[in-house]
């Protein structure tokens, strides 16, 4: 399944310029991915990506279903 398309510029602006978050949002705008896939796609380690995904999920920026993360509309 694929995540929904979103307006990336407004989401990135809302993040206050966090480059890791903007990379994650950009990659998730095209498709839902699991933590390992996101880490590989943005060339980052799984621990860092996992921590960032948790904070983004708590803030409501993204959502997780069935082990895959989606950009929240």
PDB file of C-alpha atoms in Angstrom, residues 30-70:
ATOM      1  CA  UNK A  30       5.989   8.591  -2.190  1.00  0.00           C
ATOM      2  CA  UNK A  31       5.332   5.370  -0.299  1.00  0.00           C
ATOM      3  CA  UNK A  32       4.950   3.818   3.129  1.00  0.00           C
ATOM      4  CA  UNK A  33       8.179   2.307   4.426  1.00  0.00           C
ATOM      5  CA  UNK A  34       9.449   0.525   7.509  1.00  0.00           C
ATOM      6  CA  UNK A  35      12.244   1.867   9.711  1.00  0.00           C
ATOM      7  CA  UNK A  36      15.032  -0.094   7.980  1.00  0.00           C
ATOM      8  CA  UNK A  37      13.886   1.041   4.528  1.00  0.00           C
ATOM      9  CA  UNK A  38      13.749   4.676   5.645  1.00  0.00           C
ATOM     10  CA  UNK A  39      17.238   4.484   7.186  1.00  0.00           C
ATOM     11  CA  UNK A  40      18.691   2.999   3.997  1.00  0.00           C
ATOM     12  CA  UNK A  41      16.891   5.508   1.760  1.00  0.00           C
ATOM     13  CA  UNK A  42      18.240   8.537   3.656  1.00  0.00           C
ATOM     14  CA  UNK A  43      21.629   6.997   4.458  1.00  0.00           C
ATOM     15  CA  UNK A  44      21.219   7.137   8.236  1.00  0.00           C
ATOM     16  CA  UNK A  45      21.461   4.615  11.054  1.00  0.00           C
ATOM     17  CA  UNK A  46      18.389   2.743  12.263  1.00  0.00           C
ATOM     18  CA  UNK A  47      18.698   3.940  15.880  1.00  0.00           C
ATOM     19  CA  UNK A  48      18.661   7.625  14.887  1.00  0.00           C
ATOM     20  CA  UNK A  49      15.814   7.134  12.418  1.00  0.00           C
ATOM     21  CA  UNK A  50      13.792   5.092  14.918  1.00  0.00           C
ATOM     22  CA  UNK A  51      14.084   7.801  17.575  1.00  0.00           C
ATOM     23  CA  UNK A  52      13.102  10.507  15.084  1.00  0.00           C
ATOM     24  CA  UNK A  53      10.133   8.455  13.831  1.00  0.00           C
ATOM     25  CA  UNK A  54       8.909   8.069  17.414  1.00  0.00           C
ATOM     26  CA  UNK A  55       9.007  11.808  18.077  1.00  0.00           C
ATOM     27  CA  UNK A  56       7.375  12.562  14.723  1.00  0.00           C
ATOM     28  CA  UNK A  57       4.639  10.039  15.487  1.00  0.00           C
ATOM     29  CA  UNK A  58       4.006  11.517  18.944  1.00  0.00           C
ATOM     30  CA  UNK A  59       3.719  14.984  17.388  1.00  0.00           C
ATOM     31  CA  UNK A  60       1.265  13.673  14.789  1.00  0.00           C
ATOM     32  CA  UNK A  61       3.465  14.356  11.762  1.00  0.00           C
ATOM     33  CA  UNK A  62       3.440  10.704  10.683  1.00  0.00           C
ATOM     34  CA  UNK A  63       1.467   7.615  11.545  1.00  0.00           C
ATOM     35  CA  UNK A  64       2.392   3.925  11.714  1.00  0.00           C
ATOM     36  CA  UNK A  65       0.283   0.958  10.639  1.00  0.00           C
ATOM     37  CA  UNK A  66       1.402  -2.608  10.282  1.00  0.00           C
ATOM     38  CA  UNK A  67       5.065  -1.747  10.736  1.00  0.00           C
ATOM     39  CA  UNK A  68       5.111   0.885   7.985  1.00  0.00           C
ATOM     40  CA  UNK A  69       5.128   4.639   8.392  1.00  0.00           C
ATOM     41  CA  UNK A  70       2.967   7.092   6.459  1.00  0.00           C
TER      42      UNK A  70
END
